[in-house]
Amino acid sequence: MKTLVIGAGGREHALALSLSRDPHVTEVHAAPGNPGIAAFASVHDVDPMDGSAVADLAAGLGVDLVVVGPEAPLVAGVADAVRAAGIACFGPTAAAAQLEGSKAFAKQVMAAAEVPTAMAHVCETADEVIAALDAFGPPYVVKDDALAAGKGVVVTDDRQEAIDHAAQCGAVVIEEFLDGPEVSLFAITDGETVLPLQPAQDFKRAFDGDAGPNTGGMGAYTPLAWAPDDLVAEVSRRVLVPTIQEMARRGTPFQGLLYAGLALTQRGVKVIEFNARFGDPETQALLALLRTPLSALLHGAATGELGDVGLPHWAPESALTVVLAAANYPGTPSKGDEITGVDAANALDGVDVIHAGTAVVDGRLVTAGGRVLSITATGADLVEARERAYAGVALIEFDGAQHRSDIAQTAAEGTMDT
Ligand code: AMP
Ligand code: GLY
């Protein structure tokens, strides 16, 4: 099978890497890709937001499957354009991607499907914002209704900060604070069959101890030894399947990856958010353990034949990824700083250095985004995976590099506060 991955981040590097190791895959292409992907696949300089350019590239290359990685092209209808050209495409239509593209839409779908989630008010005016904040009380949760690369959400005890954030957004969703550990549970679906992946955990805050602002994600690991045994079955029954059925009932079936961001609260599992694509960086950890050929899952979803594929198989190990971010991330990051040590880290046992925001300038690898690299490692258990990933982190340098030193620490020590 010939494949084309659309996007340029860590998630796309992980997807392309997994496809390149898949015995059923003969060619991996990426557009625009990144220097990490270019080391093993062909990269093409195409605007990922331009549906007809992506469809033309796919047709010209004669690929059997296009995988659209990030949310922005999905919401813009790039998967629709590829399918209109008669090429199998993994990723939802623009209409179905509204599950991520609008938090208010996601709330409507959850209400219709009776999916448990935080109580919420959609607010358009400053008066509505203040009324909603005071109705829920602190901690305040204020979410930009539109796409914001994981950075549109503010959770704070400071009422003025909540009001100020809302004022910077258009429509906002203000909701009840959900207390409890967070879990990312992904499902691959063709719109009917729903195949859950194993649960992962993401670390959203910028600094150790879950301090600092929300980011796109600073690290992740899988599986979750501390999670209840029936978590996947319960989330399938109460969240994933009803949501997929509701999307089909509306005439906008969802095909691709449904990402459920969950809080395990005292009052049961609740959805924090839906995304319409693989999570980043959870995907780096998950794909490191996936043993079912990725192409079978993605092609099965794209062609409506997922029922023939069966539940995914996993290596009985642990995987962990640690993000190395540029100075000032999640604010405007520093760019153009030279990166060293990537090859040495990549050569370590069980370690893959995944590129997220890098570029090659004058033959040197430099930083080119907020999240620069994610160092991914597998191990017999979480302790070993952590040691390997952090050994990789220690070898890589660039000016202002920052990372969290506590990814999966309490889980590895068995002291998770659940
Ligand atoms: P989102 O983009 O909706 O996933 O929000 C980003 C992060 O903000 C989540 O991963 C949570 O850590 C936090 N968050 C969002 N909504 C809530 C909520 N209702 N209660 C508590 N934390 C939340
Ligand atoms: N890791 C969080 C996200 O992909 O949205």
XYZ file of C-alpha atoms and ligand atoms in Angstrom:
446
model
C 0.000 0.000 0.000
C 1.236 3.513 -0.855
C 0.444 6.121 1.773
C 0.524 9.915 2.114
C 0.490 11.630 5.521
C -0.640 15.268 5.641
C 0.883 17.494 8.330
C 4.246 18.419 9.801
C 4.182 17.752 13.530
C 5.138 15.054 15.994
C 1.891 13.175 15.468
C 2.550 13.018 11.712
C 6.145 11.877 12.274
C 4.881 9.099 14.560
C 2.187 8.063 12.048
C 4.643 8.063 9.134
C 7.223 6.125 11.167
C 4.684 3.477 12.113
C 3.574 3.170 8.466
C 7.208 2.872 7.350
C 7.612 -0.128 9.692
C 4.359 -1.729 8.503
C 4.953 -4.784 6.247
C 1.898 -3.904 4.119
C 3.191 -0.426 3.286
C 5.473 -0.022 0.269
C 5.765 3.781 0.158
C 5.393 6.559 2.696
C 5.013 10.147 1.515
C 4.356 13.221 3.614
C 3.292 16.791 2.878
C 4.739 19.033 4.002
C 6.414 16.656 6.480
C 9.429 17.666 8.564
C 13.170 16.858 8.702
C 12.542 13.812 10.893
C 10.074 12.338 8.380
C 12.384 13.222 5.481
C 14.971 10.813 6.931
C 12.868 7.801 5.862
C 10.037 9.042 3.586
C 9.539 11.342 0.593
C 8.368 14.802 1.572
C 6.454 17.162 -0.732
C 6.081 20.895 -0.446
C 2.292 21.206 -0.474
C 0.079 23.456 1.641
C -1.784 21.052 3.979
C -4.750 23.454 4.116
C -5.275 23.353 0.335
C -7.644 20.442 -0.349
C -7.308 20.432 -4.116
C -3.503 20.623 -3.930
C -3.471 17.692 -1.502
C -5.856 15.693 -3.731
C -3.725 16.452 -6.808
C -0.565 15.328 -5.005
C -2.244 12.093 -3.857
C -3.498 11.371 -7.381
C -0.124 12.157 -8.921
C 1.671 9.829 -6.499
C -0.953 7.119 -7.010
C -1.333 6.551 -3.268
C -3.913 4.116 -1.872
C -4.453 5.995 1.377
C -4.184 9.590 2.571
C -4.011 10.238 6.321
C -4.852 13.796 7.366
C -3.120 14.425 10.703
C -3.976 17.847 12.165
C -7.358 19.371 12.990
C -7.063 22.546 10.912
C -7.090 20.820 7.484
C -9.829 18.446 8.650
C -12.041 21.343 9.746
C -11.222 23.047 6.422
C -12.479 20.025 4.428
C -9.205 18.603 3.121
C -10.390 15.008 3.690
C -13.568 15.794 1.722
C -11.469 17.013 -1.213
C -9.334 13.847 -1.213
C -12.377 11.555 -1.115
C -14.042 13.588 -3.866
C -11.030 12.673 -6.013
C -11.815 9.001 -5.407
C -8.911 8.315 -3.010
C -9.359 6.587 0.357
C -8.763 9.075 3.140
C -8.467 8.608 6.901
C -10.058 11.584 8.620
C -13.523 13.057 9.080
C -15.437 15.362 6.771
C -15.453 19.054 7.608
C -18.994 18.587 8.932
C -17.980 15.747 11.267
C -14.760 17.502 12.336
C -16.986 20.136 13.974
C -16.854 17.780 16.970
C -13.456 19.410 17.520
C -13.954 22.622 15.535
C -16.715 23.925 17.795
C -16.929 23.151 21.484
C -20.563 24.301 21.453
C -21.374 21.786 18.682
C -19.642 19.016 20.654
C -21.804 19.878 23.667
C -24.969 19.604 21.531
C -23.956 16.184 20.249
C -23.124 14.983 23.753
C -26.470 16.226 25.058
C -28.334 14.437 22.267
C -26.360 11.227 22.798
C -26.579 11.446 26.614
C -22.804 11.390 26.923
C -21.618 12.486 30.395
C -19.751 15.805 30.290
C -19.314 18.999 32.306
C -22.323 21.280 32.593
C -21.685 24.285 30.379
C -22.995 27.626 29.175
C -22.216 29.052 25.749
C -21.725 32.809 26.195
C -21.600 35.593 23.610
C -21.663 38.725 25.797
C -19.669 39.956 28.808
C -22.811 39.863 30.968
C -23.455 36.235 30.063
C -19.827 35.429 30.888
C -20.053 36.955 34.356
C -23.361 35.263 35.083
C -21.967 31.867 34.046
C -18.721 32.270 36.013
C -20.623 33.191 39.163
C -23.124 30.375 38.678
C -20.347 27.751 38.636
C -17.872 29.430 41.018
C -14.118 28.708 41.125
C -12.077 27.036 39.733
C -13.269 28.756 36.558
C -13.051 26.948 33.193
C -13.214 29.224 30.127
C -12.863 27.770 26.617
C -12.624 29.563 23.313
C -15.384 28.042 21.145
C -13.078 27.887 18.111
C -9.873 25.940 17.379
C -6.898 27.193 19.400
C -4.236 24.450 19.195
C -4.893 23.322 22.758
C -4.223 26.807 24.093
C -7.724 28.301 24.111
C -8.581 26.976 27.560
C -7.944 28.759 30.835
C -8.556 27.047 34.169
C -8.062 29.460 37.056
C -9.200 30.487 40.533
C -8.746 34.125 39.517
C -12.124 35.547 38.466
C -10.552 38.521 36.690
C -8.224 36.243 34.666
C -11.267 34.207 33.612
C -13.145 37.364 32.567
C -10.102 38.692 30.670
C -9.625 35.408 28.769
C -13.300 35.340 27.779
C -13.017 38.924 26.513
C -10.200 37.877 24.157
C -12.291 35.124 22.553
C -15.419 35.340 20.419
C -18.030 32.939 21.701
C -16.857 31.056 24.797
C -17.932 27.934 26.624
C -17.863 28.319 30.408
C -18.208 25.106 32.312
C -18.177 23.257 35.563
C -14.700 22.262 36.829
C -14.115 18.511 36.606
C -11.907 17.105 39.341
C -9.999 13.855 38.856
C -7.231 12.297 36.772
C -7.370 12.872 33.036
C -7.272 10.088 30.460
C -7.022 10.271 26.672
C -8.939 7.454 25.031
C -8.855 7.242 21.243
C -11.070 5.209 18.951
C -10.592 4.419 15.297
C -13.930 4.289 13.504
C -15.371 3.929 10.019
C -18.557 5.626 11.174
C -20.077 2.380 12.423
C -17.483 0.009 13.876
C -15.622 1.591 16.821
C -12.213 0.192 17.828
C -10.847 1.781 21.014
C -7.091 2.060 21.480
C -5.550 1.575 24.910
C -5.816 4.540 27.305
C -2.997 7.079 27.544
C -2.322 10.074 29.747
C -1.164 13.463 28.558
C 0.484 16.229 30.628
C -1.090 19.497 29.507
C 0.488 22.046 31.814
C 3.811 23.598 30.881
C 5.758 22.965 34.098
C 6.494 20.225 36.630
C 3.805 19.523 39.183
C 1.092 20.536 36.671
C 1.970 24.205 37.147
C 1.916 26.905 34.486
C -0.263 27.482 31.445
C -2.009 24.849 29.307
C -0.024 23.665 26.290
C -0.683 21.271 23.424
C 0.837 18.547 25.681
C 4.305 18.178 27.251
C 4.494 14.396 27.498
C 2.436 11.220 27.584
C 2.542 7.543 28.454
C 0.590 4.348 27.971
C -0.818 1.998 29.278
C -2.294 3.241 32.563
C -1.751 0.545 35.193
C -3.771 2.543 37.720
C -6.901 2.917 35.583
C -9.983 0.792 36.336
C -10.084 -2.504 34.393
C -13.458 -1.704 32.859
C -12.498 1.816 31.724
C -12.307 1.062 28.002
C -15.548 -0.924 28.030
C -17.353 1.784 29.980
C -16.104 4.632 27.801
C -17.019 2.680 24.673
C -20.534 2.103 25.936
C -21.216 5.532 27.417
C -19.153 7.856 25.211
C -17.644 6.506 21.996
C -20.448 4.380 20.572
C -23.305 6.811 21.394
C -21.340 9.703 19.883
C -20.598 7.813 16.662
C -24.251 6.737 16.447
C -25.453 10.298 17.000
C -23.145 11.622 14.270
C -24.507 9.015 11.837
C -28.095 9.809 12.854
C -27.459 13.477 11.985
C -26.323 12.496 8.505
C -22.704 13.497 9.235
C -21.052 10.153 10.038
C -17.674 10.482 11.726
C -14.855 8.472 10.145
C -11.308 8.694 11.427
C -10.016 9.049 14.949
C -12.337 10.150 17.726
C -10.294 11.474 20.643
C -12.103 11.503 23.979
C -10.374 13.622 26.617
C -11.845 12.337 29.878
C -11.853 13.200 33.565
C -12.323 10.302 35.984
C -14.379 12.139 38.588
C -15.929 10.904 41.828
C -19.233 10.922 39.958
C -17.960 8.810 37.074
C -16.247 9.345 33.750
C -16.945 12.682 32.036
C -15.844 14.055 28.693
C -13.618 17.137 28.891
C -13.301 17.488 25.135
C -13.505 15.698 21.823
C -10.870 15.989 19.140
C -11.232 14.764 15.580
C -7.674 13.447 15.119
C -4.881 11.594 16.881
C -3.635 13.377 20.008
C -0.169 14.801 20.147
C 1.942 13.603 21.984
C -0.157 10.580 23.120
C 0.109 9.122 19.600
C 3.901 8.918 19.852
C 3.587 6.641 22.907
C 0.624 4.622 21.601
C 2.081 3.825 18.192
C 5.347 2.702 19.790
C 3.387 -0.207 21.289
C 0.858 -0.916 18.517
C 1.388 -4.379 17.023
C -1.549 -4.467 14.604
C -0.347 -3.014 11.290
C -1.403 0.647 11.367
C -2.280 0.578 7.663
C -4.973 -2.045 8.281
C -6.682 0.125 10.892
C -6.463 3.375 8.918
C -7.416 1.849 5.558
C -10.223 -0.166 7.179
C -11.650 3.028 8.670
C -11.273 4.971 5.416
C -13.055 2.302 3.356
C -15.806 1.276 5.792
C -14.267 -2.149 6.381
C -13.059 -1.743 9.943
C -15.337 -4.566 11.076
C -12.978 -7.006 9.313
C -9.881 -5.728 11.136
C -10.626 -6.585 14.775
C -9.400 -5.019 17.999
C -5.821 -3.714 17.909
C -3.033 -5.680 19.571
C -0.406 -4.095 21.822
C 3.089 -5.001 22.957
C 2.896 -5.868 26.680
C 5.306 -3.032 27.510
C 5.173 0.641 28.453
C 5.860 3.665 26.269
C 6.541 7.240 27.234
C 7.231 10.456 25.374
C 8.787 13.673 26.690
C 8.382 16.901 24.718
C 11.345 19.240 24.323
C 9.897 22.701 23.775
C 11.467 25.971 22.699
C 12.092 28.867 25.058
C 8.906 30.782 25.859
C 6.488 28.009 24.686
C 3.423 28.113 24.913
C 3.919 31.819 24.264
C 5.625 32.901 21.051
C 8.557 30.498 20.900
C 12.140 31.257 20.011
C 13.087 29.878 16.541
C 16.254 29.158 14.579
C 18.324 27.763 17.473
C 20.687 24.944 16.495
C 19.780 21.477 17.826
C 22.483 18.910 18.658
C 22.449 15.346 19.943
C 19.473 13.979 17.974
C 21.436 11.146 16.330
C 23.002 10.088 19.631
C 19.586 9.999 21.316
C 18.041 8.100 18.391
C 20.763 5.453 18.693
C 19.758 4.593 22.286
C 17.971 1.295 22.893
C 14.202 1.621 22.499
C 14.324 5.369 21.742
C 12.866 7.269 18.766
C 13.404 11.007 18.472
C 10.251 12.410 16.908
C 10.407 15.815 15.221
C 7.626 18.327 15.792
C 8.974 21.831 15.163
C 12.321 21.546 13.392
C 13.800 22.791 10.123
C 17.067 22.369 8.279
C 18.726 25.712 7.504
C 22.152 25.774 5.800
C 22.584 22.101 6.603
C 21.963 22.575 10.328
C 18.963 21.274 12.262
C 17.268 24.208 14.014
C 14.162 24.871 16.098
C 11.103 25.978 14.125
C 8.123 25.693 16.470
C 6.907 25.607 20.054
C 7.122 21.889 20.586
C 10.424 20.979 18.927
C 10.974 17.255 19.516
C 9.339 14.446 21.456
C 11.654 11.790 22.798
C 9.764 8.502 22.774
C 10.897 5.312 24.457
C 9.548 1.864 25.167
C 10.540 -0.364 28.081
C 9.494 -3.507 29.885
C 7.733 -1.231 32.370
C 7.181 2.468 32.918
C 10.326 2.812 35.028
C 12.477 1.522 32.167
C 10.624 3.565 29.531
C 11.166 6.705 31.640
C 14.859 6.021 32.134
C 15.353 5.539 28.409
C 13.345 8.592 27.345
C 15.089 10.880 29.838
C 18.486 9.474 28.828
C 17.592 10.630 25.301
C 16.444 14.031 26.559
C 19.789 14.491 28.337
C 21.711 14.106 25.060
C 19.830 16.807 23.133
C 20.623 20.500 23.403
C 19.400 23.793 21.988
C 19.240 27.298 23.446
C 16.353 27.682 25.876
C 15.233 24.032 25.633
C 12.588 23.219 28.245
C 10.887 20.007 29.239
C 8.980 18.543 32.156
C 11.027 16.219 34.330
C 7.989 14.548 35.924
C 6.243 12.856 32.985
C 4.627 9.653 34.369
C 6.642 9.975 37.570
C 3.841 9.208 40.032
C 2.491 6.446 37.778
C 5.952 4.833 37.608
C 6.332 5.103 41.389
C 2.834 3.724 41.935
C 1.821 6.848 43.871
C -0.791 8.216 41.454
C -3.447 10.172 43.272
C -6.640 8.662 41.843
P -9.388 21.104 26.350
O -8.695 21.853 25.251
O -10.868 21.273 26.368
O -8.912 19.694 26.467
O -8.817 21.688 27.704
C -7.432 21.700 27.967
C -7.203 21.267 29.391
O -7.882 22.136 30.303
C -7.728 19.883 29.722
O -6.873 18.859 29.369
C -7.888 19.989 31.221
O -6.643 19.832 31.867
C -8.342 21.407 31.400
N -9.811 21.423 31.429
C -10.640 21.624 30.393
N -11.930 21.559 30.789
C -11.930 21.319 32.100
C -12.946 21.135 33.091
N -14.250 21.253 32.792
N -12.561 20.877 34.347
C -11.254 20.788 34.661
N -10.247 20.948 33.793
C -10.571 21.217 32.520
N -2.427 16.069 23.552
C -3.597 16.827 23.432
C -4.086 17.019 22.077
O -3.614 16.430 21.132
O -5.023 17.776 21.922
